[in-house]
PDB file of C-alpha atoms in Angstrom:
ATOM      1  CA  UNK Z   1      -2.312  32.712 -24.111  1.00  0.00           C
ATOM      2  CA  UNK Z   2      -2.269  36.025 -22.214  1.00  0.00           C
ATOM      3  CA  UNK Z   3      -5.297  36.689 -20.029  1.00  0.00           C
ATOM      4  CA  UNK Z   4      -7.133  39.850 -21.022  1.00  0.00           C
ATOM      5  CA  UNK Z   5      -7.993  42.155 -18.143  1.00  0.00           C
ATOM      6  CA  UNK Z   6     -11.403  43.758 -17.898  1.00  0.00           C
ATOM      7  CA  UNK Z   7      -9.721  47.186 -18.187  1.00  0.00           C
ATOM      8  CA  UNK Z   8      -8.140  46.223 -21.514  1.00  0.00           C
ATOM      9  CA  UNK Z   9     -11.410  44.795 -22.761  1.00  0.00           C
ATOM     10  CA  UNK Z  10     -13.361  47.996 -22.179  1.00  0.00           C
ATOM     11  CA  UNK Z  11     -10.777  50.417 -23.596  1.00  0.00           C
ATOM     12  CA  UNK Z  12     -12.822  50.966 -26.745  1.00  0.00           C
ATOM     13  CA  UNK Z  13     -13.919  54.479 -27.581  1.00  0.00           C
ATOM     14  CA  UNK Z  14     -16.717  55.529 -25.285  1.00  0.00           C
ATOM     15  CA  UNK Z  15     -19.943  56.664 -26.925  1.00  0.00           C
ATOM     16  CA  UNK Z  16     -22.759  58.408 -25.154  1.00  0.00           C
ATOM     17  CA  UNK Z  17     -26.053  56.496 -24.997  1.00  0.00           C
ATOM     18  CA  UNK Z  18     -27.632  59.181 -27.171  1.00  0.00           C
ATOM     19  CA  UNK Z  19     -25.230  58.217 -29.978  1.00  0.00           C
ATOM     20  CA  UNK Z  20     -25.598  54.480 -29.354  1.00  0.00           C
ATOM     21  CA  UNK Z  21     -28.885  53.525 -27.690  1.00  0.00           C
ATOM     22  CA  UNK Z  22     -27.682  49.933 -27.210  1.00  0.00           C
ATOM     23  CA  UNK Z  23     -24.416  50.834 -25.481  1.00  0.00           C
ATOM     24  CA  UNK Z  24     -25.503  49.338 -22.150  1.00  0.00           C
ATOM     25  CA  UNK Z  25     -26.680  46.096 -23.759  1.00  0.00           C
ATOM     26  CA  UNK Z  26     -23.423  45.844 -25.747  1.00  0.00           C
ATOM     27  CA  UNK Z  27     -21.402  46.429 -22.597  1.00  0.00           C
ATOM     28  CA  UNK Z  28     -23.255  43.677 -20.728  1.00  0.00           C
ATOM     29  CA  UNK Z  29     -22.728  41.240 -23.625  1.00  0.00           C
ATOM     30  CA  UNK Z  30     -19.041  42.174 -23.736  1.00  0.00           C
ATOM     31  CA  UNK Z  31     -18.764  41.673 -19.986  1.00  0.00           C
ATOM     32  CA  UNK Z  32     -20.440  38.264 -20.214  1.00  0.00           C
ATOM     33  CA  UNK Z  33     -18.060  37.291 -23.053  1.00  0.00           C
ATOM     34  CA  UNK Z  34     -15.101  38.433 -20.985  1.00  0.00           C
ATOM     35  CA  UNK Z  35     -16.283  36.266 -18.086  1.00  0.00           C
ATOM     36  CA  UNK Z  36     -16.884  33.328 -20.411  1.00  0.00           C
ATOM     37  CA  UNK Z  37     -13.327  33.505 -21.769  1.00  0.00           C
ATOM     38  CA  UNK Z  38     -11.472  34.319 -18.560  1.00  0.00           C
ATOM     39  CA  UNK Z  39     -13.665  33.192 -15.662  1.00  0.00           C
ATOM     40  CA  UNK Z  40     -16.122  30.554 -16.930  1.00  0.00           C
ATOM     41  CA  UNK Z  41     -17.406  29.711 -13.441  1.00  0.00           C
ATOM     42  CA  UNK Z  42     -18.848  33.225 -13.034  1.00  0.00           C
ATOM     43  CA  UNK Z  43     -20.121  33.247 -16.580  1.00  0.00           C
ATOM     44  CA  UNK Z  44     -21.994  30.022 -15.872  1.00  0.00           C
ATOM     45  CA  UNK Z  45     -23.545  31.501 -12.735  1.00  0.00           C
ATOM     46  CA  UNK Z  46     -24.781  34.493 -14.712  1.00  0.00           C
ATOM     47  CA  UNK Z  47     -26.427  32.270 -17.333  1.00  0.00           C
ATOM     48  CA  UNK Z  48     -28.915  31.065 -14.709  1.00  0.00           C
ATOM     49  CA  UNK Z  49     -30.105  34.603 -14.029  1.00  0.00           C
ATOM     50  CA  UNK Z  50     -31.937  36.927 -16.388  1.00  0.00           C
ATOM     51  CA  UNK Z  51     -30.452  40.422 -16.612  1.00  0.00           C
ATOM     52  CA  UNK Z  52     -33.138  42.980 -17.460  1.00  0.00           C
ATOM     53  CA  UNK Z  53     -32.775  46.674 -18.140  1.00  0.00           C
ATOM     54  CA  UNK Z  54     -35.616  48.935 -16.988  1.00  0.00           C
ATOM     55  CA  UNK Z  55     -36.437  52.590 -16.605  1.00  0.00           C
ATOM     56  CA  UNK Z  56     -38.852  52.785 -13.677  1.00  0.00           C
ATOM     57  CA  UNK Z  57     -38.996  54.691 -10.421  1.00  0.00           C
ATOM     58  CA  UNK Z  58     -38.134  51.483  -8.534  1.00  0.00           C
ATOM     59  CA  UNK Z  59     -35.125  50.720 -10.751  1.00  0.00           C
ATOM     60  CA  UNK Z  60     -33.960  54.340 -10.480  1.00  0.00           C
ATOM     61  CA  UNK Z  61     -34.156  54.146  -6.686  1.00  0.00           C
ATOM     62  CA  UNK Z  62     -32.257  50.837  -6.395  1.00  0.00           C
ATOM     63  CA  UNK Z  63     -29.922  51.082  -9.442  1.00  0.00           C
ATOM     64  CA  UNK Z  64     -29.492  47.283  -9.609  1.00  0.00           C
ATOM     65  CA  UNK Z  65     -31.818  44.963  -7.696  1.00  0.00           C
ATOM     66  CA  UNK Z  66     -33.605  41.645  -7.702  1.00  0.00           C
ATOM     67  CA  UNK Z  67     -37.341  41.261  -7.147  1.00  0.00           C
ATOM     68  CA  UNK Z  68     -37.160  37.498  -6.967  1.00  0.00           C
ATOM     69  CA  UNK Z  69     -34.585  34.753  -7.279  1.00  0.00           C
ATOM     70  CA  UNK Z  70     -34.589  34.569 -11.065  1.00  0.00           C
ATOM     71  CA  UNK Z  71     -33.644  37.984 -12.449  1.00  0.00           C
ATOM     72  CA  UNK Z  72     -31.539  41.039 -11.792  1.00  0.00           C
ATOM     73  CA  UNK Z  73     -32.871  44.395 -12.919  1.00  0.00           C
ATOM     74  CA  UNK Z  74     -30.503  47.189 -13.951  1.00  0.00           C
ATOM     75  CA  UNK Z  75     -31.738  50.761 -14.153  1.00  0.00           C
ATOM     76  CA  UNK Z  76     -31.113  52.025 -17.689  1.00  0.00           C
ATOM     77  CA  UNK Z  77     -30.201  55.553 -16.585  1.00  0.00           C
ATOM     78  CA  UNK Z  78     -27.641  54.451 -13.996  1.00  0.00           C
ATOM     79  CA  UNK Z  79     -26.243  51.731 -16.281  1.00  0.00           C
ATOM     80  CA  UNK Z  80     -25.795  54.091 -19.218  1.00  0.00           C
ATOM     81  CA  UNK Z  81     -24.114  56.686 -16.989  1.00  0.00           C
ATOM     82  CA  UNK Z  82     -21.707  54.082 -15.586  1.00  0.00           C
ATOM     83  CA  UNK Z  83     -20.807  52.872 -19.085  1.00  0.00           C
ATOM     84  CA  UNK Z  84     -20.511  56.366 -20.539  1.00  0.00           C
ATOM     85  CA  UNK Z  85     -18.131  57.542 -17.815  1.00  0.00           C
ATOM     86  CA  UNK Z  86     -16.070  54.362 -17.528  1.00  0.00           C
ATOM     87  CA  UNK Z  87     -17.587  53.307 -14.189  1.00  0.00           C
ATOM     88  CA  UNK Z  88     -18.733  49.848 -15.301  1.00  0.00           C
ATOM     89  CA  UNK Z  89     -17.184  48.249 -12.219  1.00  0.00           C
ATOM     90  CA  UNK Z  90     -19.970  49.839 -10.135  1.00  0.00           C
ATOM     91  CA  UNK Z  91     -22.506  47.967 -12.234  1.00  0.00           C
ATOM     92  CA  UNK Z  92     -20.513  44.724 -12.064  1.00  0.00           C
ATOM     93  CA  UNK Z  93     -20.289  45.038  -8.288  1.00  0.00           C
ATOM     94  CA  UNK Z  94     -24.062  45.483  -8.003  1.00  0.00           C
ATOM     95  CA  UNK Z  95     -24.725  42.599 -10.425  1.00  0.00           C
ATOM     96  CA  UNK Z  96     -22.524  40.197  -8.472  1.00  0.00           C
ATOM     97  CA  UNK Z  97     -23.864  41.570  -5.183  1.00  0.00           C
ATOM     98  CA  UNK Z  98     -27.409  40.667  -6.263  1.00  0.00           C
ATOM     99  CA  UNK Z  99     -26.283  37.389  -7.869  1.00  0.00           C
ATOM    100  CA  UNK Z 100     -24.735  36.252  -4.589  1.00  0.00           C
ATOM    101  CA  UNK Z 101     -27.916  37.164  -2.687  1.00  0.00           C
ATOM    102  CA  UNK Z 102     -29.831  34.979  -5.147  1.00  0.00           C
ATOM    103  CA  UNK Z 103     -27.371  32.059  -5.066  1.00  0.00           C
ATOM    104  CA  UNK Z 104     -27.230  32.123  -1.273  1.00  0.00           C
ATOM    105  CA  UNK Z 105     -31.053  32.304  -1.096  1.00  0.00           C
ATOM    106  CA  UNK Z 106     -30.986  35.286   1.239  1.00  0.00           C
ATOM    107  CA  UNK Z 107     -34.528  36.413   0.433  1.00  0.00           C
ATOM    108  CA  UNK Z 108     -36.078  33.010   0.908  1.00  0.00           C
ATOM    109  CA  UNK Z 109     -34.137  32.284   4.123  1.00  0.00           C
ATOM    110  CA  UNK Z 110     -35.209  35.508   5.860  1.00  0.00           C
ATOM    111  CA  UNK Z 111     -38.527  34.051   6.996  1.00  0.00           C
ATOM    112  CA  UNK Z 112     -39.975  36.107   9.885  1.00  0.00           C
ATOM    113  CA  UNK Z 113     -36.701  37.777  10.873  1.00  0.00           C
ATOM    114  CA  UNK Z 114     -36.304  41.546  11.185  1.00  0.00           C
ATOM    115  CA  UNK Z 115     -35.901  42.631   7.554  1.00  0.00           C
ATOM    116  CA  UNK Z 116     -33.525  45.542   8.253  1.00  0.00           C
ATOM    117  CA  UNK Z 117     -31.150  43.430  10.366  1.00  0.00           C
ATOM    118  CA  UNK Z 118     -31.392  40.562   7.853  1.00  0.00           C
ATOM    119  CA  UNK Z 119     -30.534  42.883   4.939  1.00  0.00           C
ATOM    120  CA  UNK Z 120     -27.495  44.225   6.820  1.00  0.00           C
ATOM    121  CA  UNK Z 121     -26.412  40.684   7.688  1.00  0.00           C
ATOM    122  CA  UNK Z 122     -26.804  39.377   4.153  1.00  0.00           C
ATOM    123  CA  UNK Z 123     -24.957  42.427   2.773  1.00  0.00           C
ATOM    124  CA  UNK Z 124     -22.062  41.684   5.162  1.00  0.00           C
ATOM    125  CA  UNK Z 125     -21.897  38.088   3.911  1.00  0.00           C
ATOM    126  CA  UNK Z 126     -22.037  39.145   0.246  1.00  0.00           C
ATOM    127  CA  UNK Z 127     -19.467  41.915   0.708  1.00  0.00           C
ATOM    128  CA  UNK Z 128     -17.089  39.445   2.362  1.00  0.00           C
ATOM    129  CA  UNK Z 129     -17.585  36.936  -0.439  1.00  0.00           C
ATOM    130  CA  UNK Z 130     -16.696  39.555  -3.040  1.00  0.00           C
ATOM    131  CA  UNK Z 131     -13.754  40.996  -1.081  1.00  0.00           C
ATOM    132  CA  UNK Z 132     -12.249  37.563  -0.362  1.00  0.00           C
ATOM    133  CA  UNK Z 133     -12.643  36.151  -3.865  1.00  0.00           C
ATOM    134  CA  UNK Z 134      -9.538  36.847  -6.009  1.00  0.00           C
ATOM    135  CA  UNK Z 135     -11.567  37.257  -9.214  1.00  0.00           C
ATOM    136  CA  UNK Z 136     -14.551  39.204  -7.887  1.00  0.00           C
ATOM    137  CA  UNK Z 137     -12.410  41.506  -5.756  1.00  0.00           C
ATOM    138  CA  UNK Z 138     -10.672  42.694  -8.945  1.00  0.00           C
ATOM    139  CA  UNK Z 139     -13.719  42.803 -11.213  1.00  0.00           C
ATOM    140  CA  UNK Z 140     -15.884  44.590  -8.666  1.00  0.00           C
ATOM    141  CA  UNK Z 141     -13.339  46.921  -7.077  1.00  0.00           C
ATOM    142  CA  UNK Z 142     -15.314  50.141  -7.393  1.00  0.00           C
ATOM    143  CA  UNK Z 143     -16.723  53.164  -5.643  1.00  0.00           C
ATOM    144  CA  UNK Z 144     -19.937  51.182  -5.103  1.00  0.00           C
ATOM    145  CA  UNK Z 145     -18.017  48.518  -3.185  1.00  0.00           C
ATOM    146  CA  UNK Z 146     -16.271  51.203  -1.130  1.00  0.00           C
ATOM    147  CA  UNK Z 147     -19.654  52.774  -0.306  1.00  0.00           C
ATOM    148  CA  UNK Z 148     -21.041  49.442   0.885  1.00  0.00           C
ATOM    149  CA  UNK Z 149     -17.922  48.892   2.986  1.00  0.00           C
ATOM    150  CA  UNK Z 150     -18.393  52.344   4.523  1.00  0.00           C
ATOM    151  CA  UNK Z 151     -22.126  51.774   5.094  1.00  0.00           C
ATOM    152  CA  UNK Z 152     -21.353  48.565   6.977  1.00  0.00           C
ATOM    153  CA  UNK Z 153     -18.347  49.972   8.854  1.00  0.00           C
ATOM    154  CA  UNK Z 154     -20.118  49.990  12.231  1.00  0.00           C
ATOM    155  CA  UNK Z 155     -20.423  46.208  11.887  1.00  0.00           C
ATOM    156  CA  UNK Z 156     -16.709  45.819  11.185  1.00  0.00           C
ATOM    157  CA  UNK Z 157     -16.292  43.367  14.059  1.00  0.00           C
ATOM    158  CA  UNK Z 158     -18.937  41.123  12.530  1.00  0.00           C
ATOM    159  CA  UNK Z 159     -17.345  41.528   9.111  1.00  0.00           C
ATOM    160  CA  UNK Z 160     -13.906  40.457  10.339  1.00  0.00           C
ATOM    161  CA  UNK Z 161     -15.168  37.656  12.573  1.00  0.00           C
ATOM    162  CA  UNK Z 162     -17.650  36.209  10.071  1.00  0.00           C
ATOM    163  CA  UNK Z 163     -15.791  36.065   6.802  1.00  0.00           C
ATOM    164  CA  UNK Z 164     -16.996  32.563   6.019  1.00  0.00           C
ATOM    165  CA  UNK Z 165     -20.184  32.304   8.075  1.00  0.00           C
ATOM    166  CA  UNK Z 166     -23.775  31.838   7.176  1.00  0.00           C
ATOM    167  CA  UNK Z 167     -26.024  34.869   7.172  1.00  0.00           C
ATOM    168  CA  UNK Z 168     -27.914  33.434  10.154  1.00  0.00           C
ATOM    169  CA  UNK Z 169     -24.711  33.635  12.235  1.00  0.00           C
ATOM    170  CA  UNK Z 170     -24.076  37.229  11.215  1.00  0.00           C
ATOM    171  CA  UNK Z 171     -27.731  38.062  11.894  1.00  0.00           C
ATOM    172  CA  UNK Z 172     -27.328  37.004  15.533  1.00  0.00           C
ATOM    173  CA  UNK Z 173     -24.414  39.417  15.933  1.00  0.00           C
ATOM    174  CA  UNK Z 174     -26.175  42.264  14.124  1.00  0.00           C
ATOM    175  CA  UNK Z 175     -29.387  41.949  16.140  1.00  0.00           C
ATOM    176  CA  UNK Z 176     -27.333  41.811  19.338  1.00  0.00           C
ATOM    177  CA  UNK Z 177     -25.519  45.007  18.297  1.00  0.00           C
ATOM    178  CA  UNK Z 178     -28.852  46.676  17.441  1.00  0.00           C
ATOM    179  CA  UNK Z 179     -30.229  45.765  20.884  1.00  0.00           C
ATOM    180  CA  UNK Z 180     -27.098  47.194  22.517  1.00  0.00           C
ATOM    181  CA  UNK Z 181     -27.563  50.450  20.583  1.00  0.00           C
ATOM    182  CA  UNK Z 182     -31.194  50.590  21.695  1.00  0.00           C
ATOM    183  CA  UNK Z 183     -30.219  50.101  25.360  1.00  0.00           C
ATOM    184  CA  UNK Z 184     -27.527  52.780  25.056  1.00  0.00           C
ATOM    185  CA  UNK Z 185     -30.002  55.201  23.486  1.00  0.00           C
ATOM    186  CA  UNK Z 186     -32.523  54.547  26.285  1.00  0.00           C
ATOM    187  CA  UNK Z 187     -29.810  55.090  28.915  1.00  0.00           C
ATOM    188  CA  UNK Z 188     -28.875  58.438  27.354  1.00  0.00           C
ATOM    189  CA  UNK Z 189     -32.436  59.792  27.458  1.00  0.00           C
TER     190      UNK Z 189
END
């Protein structure tokens, strides 16, 4: 049996959300079915998380985010735009990005650490997981993934050296780099 690619699966005629108000929901169900048929491991992971669609100022700001370790929230406006213009891979990248944060317990493991450095460190770990996984790297190859790569470019050394490390290890490198930047800034003033 020939494996169906995600591109082939989503080649159906695109409708604007105004014509089909459930286009985003249908796309997410189709995506989950695709995963179930072709990549059951990832489909199983997604079944443990609730995907919710919202239209709030917080969802608009974050596009796709997780408040806790049990659900991922997708902003309706961003999701519908991605689906309408054939940019679903952005949404899939953000879904798996958040799913990996949840699975790896990044929020609960932060404890009293610097939240900005911890977020950068956990994003490096998640980005490496997606980039190094043969399935996720194809499913999530998108402009959103490129933007995260660019945003984390200054930590490239940590990205290359910590491809299979825990977030705590990456955090040590990131906080060290932040301290170095602070010292350099103080020396320049």
